[in-house]
XYZ file of C-alpha atoms in Angstrom:
474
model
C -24.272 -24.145 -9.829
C -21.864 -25.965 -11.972
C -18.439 -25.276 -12.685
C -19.355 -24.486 -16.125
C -21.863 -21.799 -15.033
C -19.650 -20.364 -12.651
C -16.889 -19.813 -15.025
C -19.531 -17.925 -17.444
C -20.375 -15.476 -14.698
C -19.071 -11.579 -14.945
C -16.087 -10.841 -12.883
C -15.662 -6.600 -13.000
C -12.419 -5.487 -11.052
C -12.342 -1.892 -10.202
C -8.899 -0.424 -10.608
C -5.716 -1.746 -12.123
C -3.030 -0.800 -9.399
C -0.806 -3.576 -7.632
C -4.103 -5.872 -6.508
C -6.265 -5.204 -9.177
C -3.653 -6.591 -11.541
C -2.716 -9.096 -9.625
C -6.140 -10.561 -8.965
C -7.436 -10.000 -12.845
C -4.013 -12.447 -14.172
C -5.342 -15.152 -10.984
C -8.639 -15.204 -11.818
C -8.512 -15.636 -16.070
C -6.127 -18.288 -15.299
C -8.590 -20.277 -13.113
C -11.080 -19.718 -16.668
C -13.026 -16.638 -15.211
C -14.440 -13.720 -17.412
C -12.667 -10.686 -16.236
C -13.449 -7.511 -16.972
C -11.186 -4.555 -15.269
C -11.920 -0.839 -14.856
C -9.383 1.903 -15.117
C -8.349 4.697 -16.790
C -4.680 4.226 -16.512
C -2.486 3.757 -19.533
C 0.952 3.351 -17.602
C 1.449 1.683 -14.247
C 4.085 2.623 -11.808
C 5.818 0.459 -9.115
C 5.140 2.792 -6.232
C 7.268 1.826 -3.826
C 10.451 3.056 -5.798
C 8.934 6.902 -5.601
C 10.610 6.404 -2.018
C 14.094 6.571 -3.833
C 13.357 9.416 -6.647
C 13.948 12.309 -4.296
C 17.599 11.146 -3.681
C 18.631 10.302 -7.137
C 18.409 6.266 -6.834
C 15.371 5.701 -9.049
C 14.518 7.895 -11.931
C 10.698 7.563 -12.605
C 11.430 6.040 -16.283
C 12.727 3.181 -14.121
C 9.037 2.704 -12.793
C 6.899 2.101 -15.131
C 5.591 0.092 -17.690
C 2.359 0.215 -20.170
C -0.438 -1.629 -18.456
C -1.246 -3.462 -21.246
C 1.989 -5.513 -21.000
C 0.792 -6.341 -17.302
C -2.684 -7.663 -17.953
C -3.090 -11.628 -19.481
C -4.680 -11.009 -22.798
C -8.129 -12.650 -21.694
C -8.251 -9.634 -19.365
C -10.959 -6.905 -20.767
C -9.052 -3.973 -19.819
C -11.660 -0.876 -19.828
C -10.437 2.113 -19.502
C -13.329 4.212 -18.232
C -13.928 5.901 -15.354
C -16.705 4.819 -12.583
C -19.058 7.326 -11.282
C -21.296 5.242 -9.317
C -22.228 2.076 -8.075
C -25.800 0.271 -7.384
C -24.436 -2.458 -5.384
C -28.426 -4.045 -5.456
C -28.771 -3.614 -8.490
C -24.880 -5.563 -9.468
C -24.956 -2.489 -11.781
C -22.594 0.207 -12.151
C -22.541 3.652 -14.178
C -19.829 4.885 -16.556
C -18.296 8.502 -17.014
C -19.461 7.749 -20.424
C -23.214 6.721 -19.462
C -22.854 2.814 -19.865
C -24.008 1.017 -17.460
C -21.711 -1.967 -16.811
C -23.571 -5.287 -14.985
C -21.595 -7.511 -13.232
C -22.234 -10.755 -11.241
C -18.936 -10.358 -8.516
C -17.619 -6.892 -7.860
C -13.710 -6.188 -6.866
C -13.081 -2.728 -5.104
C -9.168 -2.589 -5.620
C -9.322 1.184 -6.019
C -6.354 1.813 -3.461
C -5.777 4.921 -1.546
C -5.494 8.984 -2.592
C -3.672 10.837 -0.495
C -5.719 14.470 -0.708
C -3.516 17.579 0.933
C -6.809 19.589 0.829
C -8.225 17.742 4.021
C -5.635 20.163 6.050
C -6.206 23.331 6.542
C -2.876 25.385 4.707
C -1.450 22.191 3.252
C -2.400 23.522 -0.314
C -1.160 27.515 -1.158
C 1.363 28.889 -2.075
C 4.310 26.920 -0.587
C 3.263 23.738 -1.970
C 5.423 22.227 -4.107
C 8.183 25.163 -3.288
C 8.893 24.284 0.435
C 5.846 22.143 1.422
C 6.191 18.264 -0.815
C 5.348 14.809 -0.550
C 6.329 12.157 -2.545
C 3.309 9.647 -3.203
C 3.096 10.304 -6.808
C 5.592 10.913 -9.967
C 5.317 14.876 -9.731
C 5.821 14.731 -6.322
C 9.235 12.695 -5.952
C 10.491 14.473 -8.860
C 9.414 17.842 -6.920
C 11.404 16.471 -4.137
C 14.555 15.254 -5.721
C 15.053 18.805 -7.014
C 14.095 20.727 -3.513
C 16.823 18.788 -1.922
C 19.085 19.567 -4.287
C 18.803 23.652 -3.457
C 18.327 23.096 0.273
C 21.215 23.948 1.944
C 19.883 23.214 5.497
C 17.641 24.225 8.179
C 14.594 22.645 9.337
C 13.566 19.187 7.993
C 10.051 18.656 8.928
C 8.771 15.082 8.254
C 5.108 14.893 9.277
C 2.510 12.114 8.918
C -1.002 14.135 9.065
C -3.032 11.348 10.045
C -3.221 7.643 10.066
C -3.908 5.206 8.208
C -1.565 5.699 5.448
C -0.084 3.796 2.394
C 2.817 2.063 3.376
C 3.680 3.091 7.180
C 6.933 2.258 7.141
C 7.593 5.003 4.273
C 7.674 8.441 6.165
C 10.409 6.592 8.403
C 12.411 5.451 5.159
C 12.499 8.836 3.842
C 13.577 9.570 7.372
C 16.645 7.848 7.834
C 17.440 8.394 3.824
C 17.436 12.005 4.218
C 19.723 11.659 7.060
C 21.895 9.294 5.169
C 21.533 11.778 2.154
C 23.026 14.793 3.667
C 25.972 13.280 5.189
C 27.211 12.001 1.887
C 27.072 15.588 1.144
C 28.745 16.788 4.141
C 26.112 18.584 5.007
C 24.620 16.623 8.186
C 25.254 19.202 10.938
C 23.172 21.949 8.679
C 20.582 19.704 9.185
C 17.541 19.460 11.951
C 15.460 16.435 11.316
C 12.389 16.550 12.799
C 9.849 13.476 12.378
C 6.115 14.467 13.002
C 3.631 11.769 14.000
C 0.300 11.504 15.502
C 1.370 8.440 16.882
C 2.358 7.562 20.431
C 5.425 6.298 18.797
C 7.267 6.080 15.146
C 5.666 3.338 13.634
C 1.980 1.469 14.496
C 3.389 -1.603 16.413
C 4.863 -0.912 20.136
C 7.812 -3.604 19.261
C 8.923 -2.298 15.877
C 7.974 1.392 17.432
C 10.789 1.061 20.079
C 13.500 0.046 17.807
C 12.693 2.412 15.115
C 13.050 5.168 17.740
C 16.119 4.252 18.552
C 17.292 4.456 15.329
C 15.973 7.776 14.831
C 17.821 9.020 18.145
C 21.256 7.556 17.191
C 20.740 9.546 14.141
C 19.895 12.755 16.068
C 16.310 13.179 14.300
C 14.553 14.471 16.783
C 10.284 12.753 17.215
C 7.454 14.748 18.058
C 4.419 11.968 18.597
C 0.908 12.506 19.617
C 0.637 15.460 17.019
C -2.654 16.094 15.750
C -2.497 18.549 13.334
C -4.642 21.332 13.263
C -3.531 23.493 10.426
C -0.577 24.327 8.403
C 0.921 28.094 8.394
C 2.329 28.728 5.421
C 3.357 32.337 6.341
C 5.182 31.592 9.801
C 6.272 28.544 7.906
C 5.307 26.023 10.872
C 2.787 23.401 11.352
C 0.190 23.802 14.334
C -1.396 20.940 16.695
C -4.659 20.782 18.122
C -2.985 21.297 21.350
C -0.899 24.259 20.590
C 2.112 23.031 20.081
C 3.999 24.272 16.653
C 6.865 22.856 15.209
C 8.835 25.197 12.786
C 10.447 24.313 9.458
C 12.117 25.571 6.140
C 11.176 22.355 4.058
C 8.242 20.069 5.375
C 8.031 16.592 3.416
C 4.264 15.681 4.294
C 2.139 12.458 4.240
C -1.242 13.960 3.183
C -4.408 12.585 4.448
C -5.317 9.268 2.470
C -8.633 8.901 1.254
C -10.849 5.965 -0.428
C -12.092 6.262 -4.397
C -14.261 9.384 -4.507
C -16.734 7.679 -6.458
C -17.643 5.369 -2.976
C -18.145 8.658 -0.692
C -21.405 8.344 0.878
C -22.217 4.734 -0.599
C -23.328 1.850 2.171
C -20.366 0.346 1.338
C -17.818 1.878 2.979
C -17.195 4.086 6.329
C -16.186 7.644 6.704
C -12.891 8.087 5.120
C -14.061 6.187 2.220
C -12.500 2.369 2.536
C -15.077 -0.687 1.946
C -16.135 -2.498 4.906
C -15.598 -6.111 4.584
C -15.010 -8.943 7.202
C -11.209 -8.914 7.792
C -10.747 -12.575 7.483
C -12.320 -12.708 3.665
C -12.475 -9.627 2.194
C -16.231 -10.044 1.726
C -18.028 -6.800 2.065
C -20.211 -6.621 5.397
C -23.390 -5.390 3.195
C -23.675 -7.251 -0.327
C -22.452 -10.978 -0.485
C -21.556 -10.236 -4.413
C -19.267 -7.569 -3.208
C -15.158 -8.058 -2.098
C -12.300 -5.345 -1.630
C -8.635 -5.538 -1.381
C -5.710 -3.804 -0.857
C -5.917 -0.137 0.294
C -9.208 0.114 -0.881
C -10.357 -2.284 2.174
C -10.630 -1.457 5.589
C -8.748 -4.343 6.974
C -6.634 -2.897 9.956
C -3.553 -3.717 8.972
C -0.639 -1.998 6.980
C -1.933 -0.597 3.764
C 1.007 -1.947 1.816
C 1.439 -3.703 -1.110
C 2.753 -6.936 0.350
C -0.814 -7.142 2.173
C -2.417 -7.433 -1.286
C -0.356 -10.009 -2.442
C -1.515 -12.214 0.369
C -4.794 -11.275 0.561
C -4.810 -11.669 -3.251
C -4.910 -15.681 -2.588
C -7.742 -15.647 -0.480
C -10.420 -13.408 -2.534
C -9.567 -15.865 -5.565
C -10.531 -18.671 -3.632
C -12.957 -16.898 -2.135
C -14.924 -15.567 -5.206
C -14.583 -19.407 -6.745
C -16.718 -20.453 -3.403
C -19.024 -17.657 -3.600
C -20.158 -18.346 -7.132
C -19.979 -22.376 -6.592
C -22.559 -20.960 -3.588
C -19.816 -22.428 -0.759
C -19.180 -20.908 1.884
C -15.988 -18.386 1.771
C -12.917 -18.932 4.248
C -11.525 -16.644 6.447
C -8.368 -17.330 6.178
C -6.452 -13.938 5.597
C -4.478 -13.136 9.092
C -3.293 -9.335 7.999
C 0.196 -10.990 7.045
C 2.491 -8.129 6.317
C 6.351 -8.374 5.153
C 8.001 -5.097 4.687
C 11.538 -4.395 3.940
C 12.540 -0.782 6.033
C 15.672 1.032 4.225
C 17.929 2.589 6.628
C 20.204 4.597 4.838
C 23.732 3.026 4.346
C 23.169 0.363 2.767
C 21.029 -1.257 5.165
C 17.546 -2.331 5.871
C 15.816 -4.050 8.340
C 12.765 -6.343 7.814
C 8.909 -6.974 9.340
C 6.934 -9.590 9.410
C 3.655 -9.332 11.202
C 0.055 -9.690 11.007
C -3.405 -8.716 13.099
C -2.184 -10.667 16.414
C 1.368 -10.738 16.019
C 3.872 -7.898 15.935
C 6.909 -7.494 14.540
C 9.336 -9.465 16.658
C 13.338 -10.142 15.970
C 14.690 -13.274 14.512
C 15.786 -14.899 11.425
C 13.205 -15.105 7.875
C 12.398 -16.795 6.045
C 13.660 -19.739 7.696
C 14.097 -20.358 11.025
C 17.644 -20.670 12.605
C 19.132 -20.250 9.242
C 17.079 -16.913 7.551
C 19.471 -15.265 5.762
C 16.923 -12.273 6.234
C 17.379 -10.926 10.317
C 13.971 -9.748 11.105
C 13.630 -6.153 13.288
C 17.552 -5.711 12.849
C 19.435 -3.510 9.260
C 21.353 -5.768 7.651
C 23.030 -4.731 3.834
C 21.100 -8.419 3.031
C 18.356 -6.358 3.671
C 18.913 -4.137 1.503
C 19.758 -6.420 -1.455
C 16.668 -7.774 -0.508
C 14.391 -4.484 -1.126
C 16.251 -3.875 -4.263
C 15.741 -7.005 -5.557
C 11.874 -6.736 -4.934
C 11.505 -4.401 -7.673
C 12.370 -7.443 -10.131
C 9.834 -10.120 -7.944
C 7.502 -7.187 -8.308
C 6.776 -7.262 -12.386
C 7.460 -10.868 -12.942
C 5.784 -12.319 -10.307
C 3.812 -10.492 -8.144
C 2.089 -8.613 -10.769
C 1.209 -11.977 -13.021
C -0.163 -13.319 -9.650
C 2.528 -16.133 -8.962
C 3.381 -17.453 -5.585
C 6.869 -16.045 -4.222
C 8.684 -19.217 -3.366
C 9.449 -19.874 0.675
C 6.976 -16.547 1.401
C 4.277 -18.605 3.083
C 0.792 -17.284 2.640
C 0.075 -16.962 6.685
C 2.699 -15.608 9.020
C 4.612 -18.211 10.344
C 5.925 -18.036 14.009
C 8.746 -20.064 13.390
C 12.371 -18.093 13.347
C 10.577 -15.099 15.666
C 12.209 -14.773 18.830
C 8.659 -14.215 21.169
C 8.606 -13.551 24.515
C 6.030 -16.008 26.109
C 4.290 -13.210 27.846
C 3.721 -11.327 24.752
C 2.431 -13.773 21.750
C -0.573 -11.498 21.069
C -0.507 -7.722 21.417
C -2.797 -5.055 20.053
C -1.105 -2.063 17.617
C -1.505 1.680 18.104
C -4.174 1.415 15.375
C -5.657 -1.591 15.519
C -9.013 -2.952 17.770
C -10.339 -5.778 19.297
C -11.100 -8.127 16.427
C -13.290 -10.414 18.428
C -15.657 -7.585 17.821
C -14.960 -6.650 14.082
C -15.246 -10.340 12.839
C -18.218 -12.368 12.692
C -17.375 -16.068 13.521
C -19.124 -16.942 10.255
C -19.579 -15.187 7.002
C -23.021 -14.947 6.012
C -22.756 -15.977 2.302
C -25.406 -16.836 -0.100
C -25.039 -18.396 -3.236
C -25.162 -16.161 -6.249
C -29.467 -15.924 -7.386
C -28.720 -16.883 -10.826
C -26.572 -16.021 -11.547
C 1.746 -13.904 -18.609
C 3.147 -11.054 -18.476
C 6.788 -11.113 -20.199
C 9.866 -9.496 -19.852
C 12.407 -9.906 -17.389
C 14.644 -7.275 -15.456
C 17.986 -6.655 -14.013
C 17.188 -7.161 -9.956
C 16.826 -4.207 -7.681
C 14.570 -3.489 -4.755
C 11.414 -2.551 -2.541
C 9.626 -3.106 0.622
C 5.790 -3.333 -0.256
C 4.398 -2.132 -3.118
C 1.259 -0.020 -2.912
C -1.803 -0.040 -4.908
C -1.967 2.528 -7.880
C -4.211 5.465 -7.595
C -7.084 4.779 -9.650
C -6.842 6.952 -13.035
C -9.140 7.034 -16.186
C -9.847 6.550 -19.777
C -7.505 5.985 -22.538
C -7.347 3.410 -25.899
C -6.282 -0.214 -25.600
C -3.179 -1.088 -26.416
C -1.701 -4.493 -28.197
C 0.991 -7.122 -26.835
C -0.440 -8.471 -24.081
C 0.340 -12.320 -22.761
């Protein structure tokens, strides 16, 4: 197929959070014909809901019409999807139409979805059961902690995977940080919930973060399968009896895929596409990629992980309609910034074989960034994400000196332990074919700048329906 004939072939995108957006401005610019899928009228930078419940961010601070995100070439429709006939490169609209397409992008994210546990949802939600994953949750949150004058602080993760990992521990050593400026501290009992072996998915980065939660008295309950929530006794209940009591529990609800994919072929049973975890390219149909949450890649579902994954599928899709083979070339890179109250964060840089280790980032010997250790350069450095964020990760430019792969250089690596599994993660010898079966196709800038603040890794936007088009794009 020629380049010409490639370029003429229908791109549909399915949901315009972090990746979708940032794939749709990649591929117009390379010429493609681009058609994305979501209701959404306004898009929020997710990662700075983390911040709402303590008064740093106020949500008008966090978002922005989508229309000023997309390149102008993008067809932005804002429909919902109902189904998909991945044999048929068809799919059906909440309005009947029937949309064809020639390569299909799953960026749909992740849900979380409180109803998967038994008592999440009654009465106390929202009053002293929250989370904090969406608008009307932080803002929920910001104004419980106001009234609570102490007690129990339950933090509890109600199963893995999540979006963003890192983020129950944030909120974590925030709240801690919170109630101290208000004098408050000793009123306190933190309590973080996990059903974990540990606080956070990699042994290295699980140790340290432990510590951290001991110096600040939080006390960690892992291994917690949780069985139901009991609103009345107002204490949450594991599989193996044990109960942990609390006056206000700040919960990570289950996450979920796009409820439009349950039961498809596509994906397994908590809803994410299955796709080789080298290119993205769904294990069923050829014509068929995911990214971001929406994939089952086992790595951190995390916003930074799009962003490099977002280089391979546009390379890949280019090969796969040229009728090349596609690379494998995405390694689960993941770069988080971890806020640790005080001014401080600490930062992670990992992928599928590596774990976080300590050292200096981006370059080695010199940094400034200390990897696995808080630093207030850190910090500046999370705030200052938020800028990166909508003018250049969004518009799908390359962050200078980030490289694409993780690079070993600057990590301090003890010989003995180059490659080490996570608490969530399996064997990938077995999960990744050494070749991707791919078959040629049959016949087929965003403006404004802002004032620099922060944020580890941004997370896709749940996908959200219909609404008009607006004007002003790039």
């Amino acid at each position: 197929m020629g380049q010409e004939d490639a370029k003429n072939k229908h791109i549909v995108i399915i949901g315009a959070g972090t990746t979708g957006i940032m794939v749709a401005n990649k591929l117009v610019k390379s010429g493609h014909h681009v058609t994305v899928i979501d209701p959404a009228k306004t898009h929020y930078y997710q990662p700075g809901f983390l911040f709402v419940p303590f008064g740093q961010y106020q949500l008008n601070q966090l978002r922005k019409p989508l229309v000023r995100l997309l390149r102008k070439r993008v067809n932005h429709l804002r429909a919902v999807v109902q189904s998909l006939q991945p044999a048929e490169k068809t799919l059906q609209l909440d309005s009947g139409e029937c949309v064809r397409y020639d390569v299909l992008v799953i960026a749909t994210g992740t849900q979380t979805d409180p109803t998967m546990t038994e008592g999440l949802v009654g009465e106390g939600w929202r009053k002293d059961i929250h989370d904090y994953y969406t608008p009307d949750g932080a803002e929920a949150l910001r104004q419980a902690l106001q009234k609570f004058q102490g007690g129990n602080l339950v933090v509890q993760i109600m199963e893995m995977p999540i979006k963003c990992p890192v983020a129950p521990l944030e909120f974590t050593f925030l709240a801690d940080d919170y109630f101290k400026r208000r004098k408050m501290r000793e009123k306190v009992k933190l309590t973080y919930v996990t059903p974990l072996p540990g606080a956070f998915t990699k042994p290295v980065a699980a140790a340290k973060l432990s510590h951290m939660l001991s110096d600040r008295s939080v006390e960690v309950v892992t291994d917690f399968l949780t069985e139901k929530v009991d609103q009345a006794a107002k204490k949450v209940v594991c599989y193996d009896g044990r109960e942990v009591p609390y006056d206000l529990l700040v919960c990570v609800p289950m996450n979920v895929g796009a409820k439009f994919l349950q039961g498809n072929e596509l994906v397994n049973d908590v809803e994410f596409v299955e796709v080789n975890h080298h290119s993205l390219q769904s294990t069923k149909y050829p014509h068929i990629f995911a990214i971001g949450d929406a994939a089952d890649v086992p790595t951190s579902k995390a916003g930074s992980v799009g962003h490099f994954e977002a280089h391979t599928l546009r390379r890949n899709i280019d090969h796969f309609l040229a009728g090349r083979p596609v690379e494998e070339t995405f390694d689960g890179h993941s770069n988080c910034f971890v806020e640790c109250g005080g001014g401080k964060a600490l930062l992670l840089d990992f992928n599928y074989d590596t774990q976080p280790y300590e050292g200096t980032f981006p370059f080695a010997g010199i940094g400034p960034m200390k990897l696995l250790n808080p630093s207030r350069l850190n910090h500046w450095g999370k705030l200052a994400f938020r800028w990166i964020y909508w003018h250049m990760l969004l518009p799908g430019r390359r962050i200078p000196f980030i490289p694409e792969q993780m690079s070993l250089k600057g990590k301090n690596i003890p010989a003995d332990t180059r490659v080490s599994e996570s608490y969530e993660t399996r064997d990938m010898s077995q999960d990744v074919p050494a070749q991707s079966q791919v078959k040629p196709p049959e016949e087929n800038e965003p403006s404004q700048v802002e004032q620099p603040q922060v944020s580890s890794v941004p997370n896709e936007q749940p996908n959200q329906l219909n609404q008009p088009k607006e004007g002003g794009r790039e």
